[in-house]
Short mmCIF file of C-alpha atoms in Angstrom, two decimals:
data_model
loop_
_atom_site.label_atom_id
_atom_site.label_comp_id
_atom_site.label_asym_id
_atom_site.label_seq_id
_atom_site.Cartn_x
_atom_site.Cartn_y
_atom_site.Cartn_z
CA UNK Y 1 -14.22 -4.78 155.45
CA UNK Y 2 -12.97 -4.61 152.08
CA UNK Y 3 -10.37 -2.49 153.81
CA UNK Y 4 -9.19 -5.28 156.39
CA UNK Y 5 -8.92 -6.99 153.81
CA UNK Y 6 -7.27 -5.07 151.19
CA UNK Y 7 -4.56 -4.77 153.77
CA UNK Y 8 -4.64 -8.22 155.36
CA UNK Y 9 -3.43 -9.56 151.59
CA UNK Y 10 -1.04 -6.65 151.58
CA UNK Y 11 0.69 -7.77 154.94
CA UNK Y 12 1.32 -10.96 153.95
CA UNK Y 13 2.73 -9.51 150.60
CA UNK Y 14 4.80 -7.37 152.37
CA UNK Y 15 5.97 -10.16 154.82
CA UNK Y 16 6.77 -12.67 151.71
CA UNK Y 17 8.79 -9.67 150.16
CA UNK Y 18 10.63 -7.81 152.57
CA UNK Y 19 12.34 -11.65 153.21
CA UNK Y 20 12.16 -12.27 149.97
CA UNK Y 21 13.57 -15.76 150.31
CA UNK Y 22 10.74 -18.36 151.46
CA UNK Y 23 9.58 -16.63 147.14
CA UNK Y 24 12.72 -17.21 146.04
CA UNK Y 25 13.24 -20.28 147.79
CA UNK Y 26 9.97 -22.09 146.29
CA UNK Y 27 10.84 -21.33 143.00
CA UNK Y 28 14.66 -22.45 142.87
CA UNK Y 29 12.61 -26.31 144.88
CA UNK Y 30 9.98 -25.67 141.48
CA UNK Y 31 13.19 -25.67 139.01
CA UNK Y 32 15.45 -28.30 140.68
CA UNK Y 33 12.02 -30.85 141.07
CA UNK Y 34 11.11 -30.48 137.49
CA UNK Y 35 14.96 -30.78 136.38
CA UNK Y 36 15.14 -33.84 138.68
CA UNK Y 37 12.13 -35.45 136.80
CA UNK Y 38 13.47 -34.19 133.57
CA UNK Y 39 16.55 -36.33 134.15
CA UNK Y 40 14.89 -39.83 135.75
CA UNK Y 41 12.48 -39.17 132.45
CA UNK Y 42 12.93 -38.50 129.79
CA UNK Y 43 13.27 -40.11 126.85
CA UNK Y 44 10.69 -42.42 127.50
CA UNK Y 45 7.44 -40.49 129.25
CA UNK Y 46 4.02 -40.91 127.76
CA UNK Y 47 1.57 -38.22 127.42
CA UNK Y 48 -0.58 -39.76 130.92
CA UNK Y 49 2.88 -40.10 132.81
CA UNK Y 50 3.69 -36.24 131.56
CA UNK Y 51 0.13 -35.66 133.24
CA UNK Y 52 0.73 -37.70 136.45
CA UNK Y 53 3.89 -35.80 137.31
CA UNK Y 54 3.07 -32.15 136.42
CA UNK Y 55 0.11 -32.71 139.45
CA UNK Y 56 2.74 -35.08 141.84
CA UNK Y 57 4.70 -31.88 141.11
CA UNK Y 58 2.71 -29.53 141.32
CA UNK Y 59 1.12 -30.99 144.67
CA UNK Y 60 4.42 -30.74 146.41
CA UNK Y 61 4.74 -27.13 145.06
CA UNK Y 62 1.39 -26.18 146.59
CA UNK Y 63 1.73 -28.19 150.13
CA UNK Y 64 5.28 -26.89 150.53
CA UNK Y 65 4.57 -22.85 149.19
CA UNK Y 66 1.32 -22.49 151.80
CA UNK Y 67 2.67 -24.92 154.68
CA UNK Y 68 3.63 -21.46 155.90
CA UNK Y 69 0.69 -19.18 156.11
CA UNK Y 70 -0.60 -20.01 159.47
CA UNK Y 71 3.26 -21.01 160.96
CA UNK Y 72 4.25 -17.33 160.24
CA UNK Y 73 2.09 -16.42 162.31
CA UNK Y 74 2.63 -17.10 166.13
CA UNK Y 75 4.26 -13.83 166.93
CA UNK Y 76 0.99 -11.37 165.69
CA UNK Y 77 -1.04 -14.03 166.92
CA UNK Y 78 -1.85 -12.15 170.15
CA UNK Y 79 -2.50 -8.58 168.30
CA UNK Y 80 -5.01 -10.08 165.70
CA UNK Y 81 -7.05 -11.71 168.24
CA UNK Y 82 -8.05 -8.26 169.41
CA UNK Y 83 -8.07 -6.23 166.21
CA UNK Y 84 -9.68 -8.52 163.65
CA UNK Y 85 -12.23 -11.66 162.97
CA UNK Y 86 -11.13 -14.97 162.14
CA UNK Y 87 -13.60 -14.87 159.25
CA UNK Y 88 -11.91 -11.91 157.82
CA UNK Y 89 -8.57 -13.44 157.96
CA UNK Y 90 -9.17 -16.81 156.72
CA UNK Y 91 -10.63 -15.01 153.74
CA UNK Y 92 -7.55 -12.91 153.41
CA UNK Y 93 -5.19 -16.11 153.55
CA UNK Y 94 -7.52 -17.34 151.54
CA UNK Y 95 -7.18 -15.05 148.57
CA UNK Y 96 -3.29 -14.19 149.12
CA UNK Y 97 -2.17 -18.10 148.81
CA UNK Y 98 -5.09 -18.27 145.87
CA UNK Y 99 -2.87 -15.70 143.95
CA UNK Y 100 0.50 -17.48 145.01
CA UNK Y 101 -0.47 -20.97 144.26
CA UNK Y 102 -1.46 -19.99 140.57
CA UNK Y 103 1.68 -17.40 139.96
CA UNK Y 104 3.97 -20.51 141.28
CA UNK Y 105 1.68 -22.90 139.02
CA UNK Y 106 2.61 -20.91 136.33
CA UNK Y 107 6.17 -20.71 136.74
CA UNK Y 108 5.99 -24.34 137.44
CA UNK Y 109 3.80 -25.05 134.25
CA UNK Y 110 6.60 -22.76 132.08
CA UNK Y 111 9.23 -24.86 133.43
CA UNK Y 112 7.61 -28.58 132.83
CA UNK Y 113 6.73 -27.78 129.59
CA UNK Y 114 10.11 -26.33 128.58
CA UNK Y 115 11.56 -29.42 129.74
CA UNK Y 116 9.63 -32.26 129.58
CA UNK Y 117 6.97 -30.99 126.02
CA UNK Y 118 3.88 -29.26 126.56
CA UNK Y 119 1.24 -32.54 124.54
CA UNK Y 120 -2.13 -30.32 125.14
CA UNK Y 121 -4.15 -29.76 122.16
CA UNK Y 122 -7.76 -28.01 123.87
CA UNK Y 123 -5.28 -25.67 125.76
CA UNK Y 124 -7.95 -23.55 127.02
CA UNK Y 125 -9.64 -26.34 129.33
CA UNK Y 126 -6.94 -27.22 130.74
CA UNK Y 127 -5.75 -23.93 131.83
CA UNK Y 128 -8.91 -23.50 133.12
CA UNK Y 129 -8.90 -27.16 135.12
CA UNK Y 130 -5.52 -26.70 135.71
CA UNK Y 131 -6.45 -22.85 137.83
CA UNK Y 132 -9.32 -24.46 139.41
CA UNK Y 133 -7.53 -27.67 140.40
CA UNK Y 134 -5.07 -25.17 141.79
CA UNK Y 135 -7.26 -22.91 143.80
CA UNK Y 136 -8.78 -26.56 145.60
CA UNK Y 137 -5.66 -27.20 146.02
CA UNK Y 138 -4.45 -24.13 148.55
CA UNK Y 139 -7.50 -23.66 149.68
CA UNK Y 140 -7.36 -26.86 151.64
CA UNK Y 141 -3.67 -26.39 152.23
CA UNK Y 142 -4.61 -22.64 153.76
CA UNK Y 143 -7.43 -25.09 156.08
CA UNK Y 144 -5.12 -27.40 156.92
CA UNK Y 145 -2.04 -25.21 157.76
CA UNK Y 146 -4.14 -23.14 160.51
CA UNK Y 147 -4.81 -26.94 161.59
CA UNK Y 148 -1.08 -27.93 161.70
CA UNK Y 149 0.19 -24.97 163.31
CA UNK Y 150 -1.31 -25.74 166.57
CA UNK Y 151 0.70 -29.11 167.09
CA UNK Y 152 4.42 -29.36 168.07
CA UNK Y 153 5.17 -31.15 164.32
CA UNK Y 154 3.97 -28.90 161.75
CA UNK Y 155 5.82 -29.83 158.83
CA UNK Y 156 5.41 -33.63 159.23
CA UNK Y 157 1.35 -33.05 160.81
CA UNK Y 158 1.02 -30.73 157.43
CA UNK Y 159 1.44 -34.10 155.28
CA UNK Y 160 0.07 -36.84 156.88
CA UNK Y 161 -3.30 -34.35 157.70
CA UNK Y 162 -3.69 -32.69 154.23
CA UNK Y 163 -2.43 -35.81 151.58
CA UNK Y 164 -6.05 -37.85 152.19
CA UNK Y 165 -7.79 -34.36 152.86
CA UNK Y 166 -6.31 -33.37 149.24
CA UNK Y 167 -7.30 -36.48 146.94
CA UNK Y 168 -10.64 -35.67 145.88
CA UNK Y 169 -9.85 -32.96 144.34
CA UNK Y 170 -6.45 -34.13 143.25
CA UNK Y 171 -8.22 -37.65 141.75
CA UNK Y 172 -10.33 -35.80 140.19
CA UNK Y 173 -8.04 -32.44 137.91
CA UNK Y 174 -5.87 -35.47 137.53
CA UNK Y 175 -8.39 -37.31 135.59
CA UNK Y 176 -9.69 -34.01 133.94
CA UNK Y 177 -6.60 -33.57 132.42
CA UNK Y 178 -5.82 -36.92 131.58
CA UNK Y 179 -8.67 -36.60 129.43
CA UNK Y 180 -7.47 -33.27 127.90
CA UNK Y 181 -4.61 -34.60 126.99
CA UNK Y 182 -5.29 -37.72 125.72
CA UNK Y 183 -7.08 -35.58 122.86
CA UNK Y 184 -10.75 -34.93 124.55
CA UNK Y 185 -12.93 -31.58 124.60
CA UNK Y 186 -14.78 -29.28 126.97
CA UNK Y 187 -17.54 -31.67 126.65
CA UNK Y 188 -15.72 -34.51 127.99
CA UNK Y 189 -14.81 -32.97 131.37
CA UNK Y 190 -17.90 -30.66 131.69
CA UNK Y 191 -19.42 -33.05 134.22
CA UNK Y 192 -16.28 -33.80 136.33
CA UNK Y 193 -15.27 -29.34 136.37
CA UNK Y 194 -18.60 -29.22 137.67
CA UNK Y 195 -17.75 -31.97 140.17
CA UNK Y 196 -14.66 -30.47 141.34
CA UNK Y 197 -16.05 -27.04 141.52
CA UNK Y 198 -18.21 -28.22 144.01
CA UNK Y 199 -15.98 -30.03 145.88
CA UNK Y 200 -13.66 -26.92 146.18
CA UNK Y 201 -16.89 -24.87 147.28
CA UNK Y 202 -17.40 -27.43 150.62
CA UNK Y 203 -14.37 -27.11 151.41
CA UNK Y 204 -14.15 -23.61 151.22
CA UNK Y 205 -17.33 -22.91 152.64
CA UNK Y 206 -16.72 -25.62 155.81
CA UNK Y 207 -13.28 -23.55 155.96
CA UNK Y 208 -14.75 -20.06 156.62
CA UNK Y 209 -17.22 -22.11 159.29
CA UNK Y 210 -14.49 -23.96 160.82
CA UNK Y 211 -11.61 -21.41 161.26
CA UNK Y 212 -12.87 -19.27 164.13
CA UNK Y 213 -12.64 -22.12 166.44
CA UNK Y 214 -8.92 -23.10 165.80
CA UNK Y 215 -8.15 -19.91 165.69
CA UNK Y 216 -9.70 -18.85 169.18
CA UNK Y 217 -7.83 -21.64 170.94
CA UNK H 1 -25.60 -41.11 172.42
CA UNK H 2 -26.74 -40.42 175.73
CA UNK H 3 -29.62 -42.78 175.37
CA UNK H 4 -27.43 -45.51 174.26
CA UNK H 5 -25.88 -45.19 177.25
CA UNK H 6 -28.70 -44.96 179.63
CA UNK H 7 -30.99 -48.09 178.23
CA UNK H 8 -29.75 -51.70 177.52
CA UNK H 9 -32.69 -52.87 176.13
CA UNK H 10 -30.85 -52.38 172.58
CA UNK H 11 -26.86 -54.73 173.75
CA UNK H 12 -29.84 -57.85 174.40
CA UNK H 13 -31.15 -57.08 170.99
CA UNK H 14 -27.83 -57.29 169.22
CA UNK H 15 -27.07 -60.56 170.88
CA UNK H 16 -30.07 -61.99 169.42
CA UNK H 17 -29.57 -60.41 165.87
CA UNK H 18 -25.36 -61.75 165.97
CA UNK H 19 -26.14 -64.84 167.12
CA UNK H 20 -29.27 -65.05 164.48
CA UNK H 21 -26.76 -63.39 161.94
CA UNK H 22 -24.24 -66.44 162.38
CA UNK H 23 -26.62 -69.25 162.27
CA UNK H 24 -28.40 -67.80 159.48
CA UNK H 25 -24.84 -66.20 157.68
CA UNK H 26 -23.33 -69.39 157.76
CA UNK H 27 -26.63 -71.92 157.44
CA UNK H 28 -29.60 -70.53 154.88
CA UNK H 29 -29.45 -71.43 151.02
CA UNK H 30 -27.87 -69.17 148.82
CA UNK H 31 -28.30 -68.80 145.39
CA UNK H 32 -26.01 -70.41 143.29
CA UNK H 33 -24.07 -67.37 140.96
CA UNK H 34 -20.89 -68.10 138.66
CA UNK H 35 -18.06 -66.70 140.34
CA UNK H 36 -19.19 -65.62 143.23
CA UNK H 37 -20.47 -69.47 144.67
CA UNK H 38 -20.51 -69.43 148.17
CA UNK H 39 -18.44 -66.65 148.48
CA UNK H 40 -21.42 -64.56 148.60
CA UNK H 41 -22.03 -65.08 152.64
CA UNK H 42 -18.88 -62.86 152.75
CA UNK H 43 -21.75 -60.43 152.17
CA UNK H 44 -23.11 -60.64 155.49
CA UNK H 45 -19.95 -60.06 157.69
CA UNK H 46 -18.13 -57.43 155.18
CA UNK H 47 -20.96 -55.08 153.79
CA UNK H 48 -22.08 -53.73 157.29
CA UNK H 49 -18.46 -53.59 158.74
CA UNK H 50 -18.92 -50.42 156.14
CA UNK H 51 -22.17 -49.64 157.37
CA UNK H 52 -20.32 -50.13 160.81
CA UNK H 53 -18.04 -47.58 160.72
CA UNK H 54 -20.37 -44.91 158.43
CA UNK H 55 -22.40 -44.69 161.28
CA UNK H 56 -19.88 -44.44 164.30
CA UNK H 57 -17.46 -41.71 162.04
CA UNK H 58 -21.22 -40.21 161.46
CA UNK H 59 -21.85 -40.53 165.06
CA UNK H 60 -18.58 -38.93 165.94
CA UNK H 61 -19.17 -35.95 163.54
CA UNK H 62 -21.90 -35.32 165.21
CA UNK H 63 -20.68 -35.07 168.57
CA UNK H 64 -17.57 -33.18 166.92
CA UNK H 65 -20.18 -30.66 166.19
CA UNK H 66 -21.66 -30.58 170.09
CA UNK H 67 -18.15 -30.00 171.10
CA UNK H 68 -17.74 -27.16 169.16
CA UNK H 69 -20.91 -25.27 169.97
CA UNK H 70 -21.04 -25.71 173.61
CA UNK H 71 -17.43 -26.98 174.47
CA UNK H 72 -17.97 -29.69 176.78
CA UNK H 73 -15.10 -32.81 177.26
CA UNK H 74 -17.51 -35.38 177.60
CA UNK H 75 -18.53 -35.06 173.97
CA UNK H 76 -14.70 -34.75 172.76
CA UNK H 77 -14.34 -38.29 174.76
CA UNK H 78 -17.72 -39.94 172.78
CA UNK H 79 -16.44 -38.30 168.98
CA UNK H 80 -12.65 -39.94 169.94
CA UNK H 81 -13.91 -43.46 171.14
CA UNK H 82 -16.56 -42.94 168.10
CA UNK H 83 -13.93 -42.79 165.96
CA UNK H 84 -11.66 -45.18 167.76
CA UNK H 85 -14.17 -48.23 167.41
CA UNK H 86 -15.04 -46.64 163.45
CA UNK H 87 -11.60 -46.57 162.69
CA UNK H 88 -11.39 -51.23 164.18
CA UNK H 89 -14.57 -51.71 161.79
CA UNK H 90 -12.80 -49.98 158.93
CA UNK H 91 -9.70 -51.93 159.22
CA UNK H 92 -12.23 -55.71 159.83
CA UNK H 93 -14.04 -54.50 156.76
CA UNK H 94 -10.92 -54.19 154.44
CA UNK H 95 -9.44 -57.31 155.68
CA UNK H 96 -13.10 -58.95 154.95
CA UNK H 97 -13.11 -57.68 151.37
CA UNK H 98 -9.38 -58.65 150.85
CA UNK H 99 -10.63 -61.87 151.30
CA UNK H 100 -13.67 -61.90 149.51
CA UNK H 101 -12.00 -60.09 146.53
CA UNK H 102 -9.39 -63.11 146.49
CA UNK H 103 -11.81 -65.37 145.22
CA UNK H 104 -13.80 -63.44 143.06
CA UNK H 105 -11.67 -60.83 142.11
CA UNK H 106 -8.97 -63.09 141.69
CA UNK H 107 -6.44 -60.96 143.90
CA UNK H 108 -6.69 -58.91 147.75
CA UNK H 109 -6.14 -55.85 145.73
CA UNK H 110 -7.48 -54.85 142.51
CA UNK H 111 -7.19 -51.02 142.66
CA UNK H 112 -10.38 -50.90 142.43
CA UNK H 113 -11.64 -47.27 143.26
CA UNK H 114 -13.56 -47.77 146.09
CA UNK H 115 -11.14 -49.84 147.77
CA UNK H 116 -8.74 -47.09 146.99
CA UNK H 117 -11.44 -44.54 148.80
CA UNK H 118 -11.63 -46.74 151.63
CA UNK H 119 -7.82 -46.59 152.44
CA UNK H 120 -7.82 -42.95 152.34
CA UNK H 121 -10.68 -42.48 154.24
CA UNK H 122 -8.37 -44.88 157.02
CA UNK H 123 -5.94 -42.61 156.13
CA UNK H 124 -7.57 -39.66 157.65
CA UNK H 125 -8.34 -41.13 160.80
CA UNK H 126 -5.53 -42.27 161.44
CA UNK H 127 -4.11 -39.10 160.83
CA UNK H 128 -6.72 -37.52 163.32
CA UNK H 129 -5.18 -39.51 166.55
CA UNK H 130 -1.63 -38.49 165.59
CA UNK H 131 -2.98 -35.05 165.80
CA UNK H 132 -4.55 -36.01 169.27
CA UNK H 133 -2.03 -37.39 169.85
CA UNK H 134 0.30 -34.37 168.92
CA UNK H 135 -1.22 -31.50 170.71
CA UNK H 136 -0.40 -31.43 174.65
CA UNK H 137 -2.96 -29.18 175.99
CA UNK H 138 -6.29 -30.68 176.89
CA UNK H 139 -8.65 -28.22 175.40
CA UNK H 140 -7.06 -27.55 172.17
CA UNK H 141 -6.30 -30.95 171.50
CA UNK H 142 -10.03 -31.21 171.56
CA UNK H 143 -10.99 -28.63 169.42
CA UNK H 144 -8.63 -29.07 166.98
CA UNK H 145 -9.18 -32.58 166.38
CA UNK H 146 -12.68 -31.61 166.19
CA UNK H 147 -12.26 -28.88 163.65
CA UNK H 148 -10.25 -31.72 161.87
CA UNK H 149 -12.77 -34.85 162.18
CA UNK H 150 -15.24 -32.17 160.50
CA UNK H 151 -13.37 -31.01 157.52
CA UNK H 152 -11.88 -34.79 157.01
CA UNK H 153 -15.65 -37.07 157.00
CA UNK H 154 -16.97 -33.61 154.26
CA UNK H 155 -13.81 -34.57 152.57
CA UNK H 156 -14.65 -38.31 152.98
CA UNK H 157 -18.18 -38.19 151.69
CA UNK H 158 -17.34 -36.78 147.78
CA UNK H 159 -14.26 -39.86 147.93
CA UNK H 160 -16.75 -42.48 148.91
CA UNK H 161 -19.92 -42.05 147.28
CA UNK H 162 -19.46 -39.67 144.34
CA UNK H 163 -15.75 -41.02 142.86
CA UNK H 164 -16.44 -44.56 142.54
CA UNK H 165 -19.62 -43.78 140.47
CA UNK H 166 -18.08 -41.84 137.93
CA UNK H 167 -15.64 -44.46 137.32
CA UNK H 168 -15.51 -48.36 136.50
CA UNK H 169 -15.49 -50.32 139.32
CA UNK H 170 -16.02 -53.88 140.40
CA UNK H 171 -17.78 -53.24 142.97
CA UNK H 172 -21.76 -53.99 141.91
CA UNK H 173 -23.89 -50.30 141.99
CA UNK H 174 -20.78 -48.54 140.70
CA UNK H 175 -19.23 -47.59 137.05
CA UNK H 176 -22.12 -48.90 135.47
CA UNK H 177 -22.39 -51.73 136.67
CA UNK H 178 -25.82 -53.06 138.21
CA UNK H 179 -26.59 -52.35 142.01
CA UNK H 180 -27.24 -55.12 144.45
CA UNK H 181 -31.23 -54.90 143.60
CA UNK H 182 -30.93 -55.81 139.75
CA UNK H 183 -28.79 -59.34 140.89
CA UNK H 184 -30.07 -61.35 143.27
CA UNK H 185 -29.89 -59.84 146.74
CA UNK H 186 -32.78 -62.79 146.89
CA UNK H 187 -35.07 -62.79 149.96
CA UNK H 188 -32.98 -64.96 151.70
CA UNK H 189 -29.90 -63.24 151.58
CA UNK H 190 -32.39 -60.28 152.17
CA UNK H 191 -33.44 -62.27 155.48
CA UNK H 192 -29.81 -61.92 156.73
CA UNK H 193 -28.25 -59.05 155.31
CA UNK H 194 -30.62 -56.64 157.04
CA UNK H 195 -30.07 -57.81 161.13
CA UNK H 196 -26.32 -58.12 160.08
CA UNK H 197 -26.03 -54.33 159.30
CA UNK H 198 -28.61 -53.15 162.32
CA UNK H 199 -26.78 -55.92 164.48
CA UNK H 200 -22.70 -54.87 163.63
CA UNK H 201 -23.41 -51.85 163.67
CA UNK H 202 -25.32 -51.90 167.51
CA UNK H 203 -21.97 -53.85 168.64
CA UNK H 204 -19.97 -51.31 167.24
CA UNK H 205 -21.92 -48.64 169.27
CA UNK H 206 -22.02 -51.16 172.68
CA UNK H 207 -17.86 -51.28 172.13
CA UNK H 208 -18.31 -47.78 172.26
CA UNK H 209 -19.84 -46.86 174.94
CA UNK H 210 -17.98 -48.94 177.16
CA UNK H 211 -15.30 -47.51 176.01
CA UNK H 212 -16.32 -44.02 176.77
CA UNK H 213 -17.61 -44.77 180.39
CA UNK H 214 -13.79 -45.71 181.01
CA UNK H 215 -12.61 -42.84 180.19
CA UNK H 216 -15.06 -40.58 181.79
CA UNK H 217 -13.90 -42.53 184.58
CA UNK H 218 -10.34 -41.83 184.17
CA UNK H 219 -10.94 -38.36 183.35
CA UNK H 220 -12.88 -38.57 187.01
CA UNK H 221 -9.83 -40.40 188.47
CA UNK H 222 -7.17 -38.03 186.99
CA UNK H 223 -8.90 -35.19 188.37
#
């Protein structure tokens, strides 16, 4: 099982590395989004706006990064179907896109801090909340991507199916990091952070149970 | 659901309850509360809409789970029709809520967390219907829509019941506001409110059974 998972994750990595342009494209996407927001917000950005804008940027980055996860598998579906259990496919996708998302978030955070500053004092708590939130985003979008890849209009479906589902995670993560940006400490967010984690666990568990049904259709 | 399709004693109960609710809701004495005044009567029409919507969506999710378990088209038809009626209830609940809010909170949309959450809940189910529309193959549509229905319902629950309680809300029972019981939802209001919840919910299921029958007949004609 571990062997198969490693193979699947490695295969996703190889596909991305061989073509290179998806990863380069998304990095460029991050850069241009952040420069655009810098030009529109520079000079009058307050910490609350800084925080909200950053999460909105993350939302768009992750929906674009993860959207391809299943639509690129079209021609290989039949082969997997006979070779691998669907549960392993979804777990491998979770692992790969979780790492992928964390790398992209790190890049986005760097660019963002460079252009629009970094008003956070409790950095540890901020980063933990950021990581938990982005894992939730990538997990939910991975599942939504597996649903929307079955429709004819992939890009639009991804947004209309994904945004409503993602909102609980987004609200929790934004309110956490707003508390931190305004000078809160670890103890102010622990309750919310636990709720956020449990929402993540619910989403991952449901995706694990439901994915085989979308896969077999 | 099957039981509801077979029997009809509960339709008489619905009619009786709703007649009682309309008469009682407008005629019975209500407690005089500042700001609320007579608008408190909307309670019997606004809150039951949300109860009805939740029960209908819950029914829809149960049918989706059944469909995934046994693959019978009948369950998928029930699931989609229940969701359709549920969304009508949701829209009505939102309209009555906005109407009530205009007179008590001062504006139709006051960015109350529960209002926002229910708007998102409606977005989820509108997306569900777009999803159904965008898949041609019948079996595949049923399967994918069921999966999304279950997934989205699980996301809706924390949104409606956990998040609004954590922030300040204008709704009773949230964000440190006292619940209904602490206000005087006095015995007169209760006398109408509980029958109203049951009556409106049953009405929703009634509409759904008609729609389900119609759908099934249409399927048979198509075959």
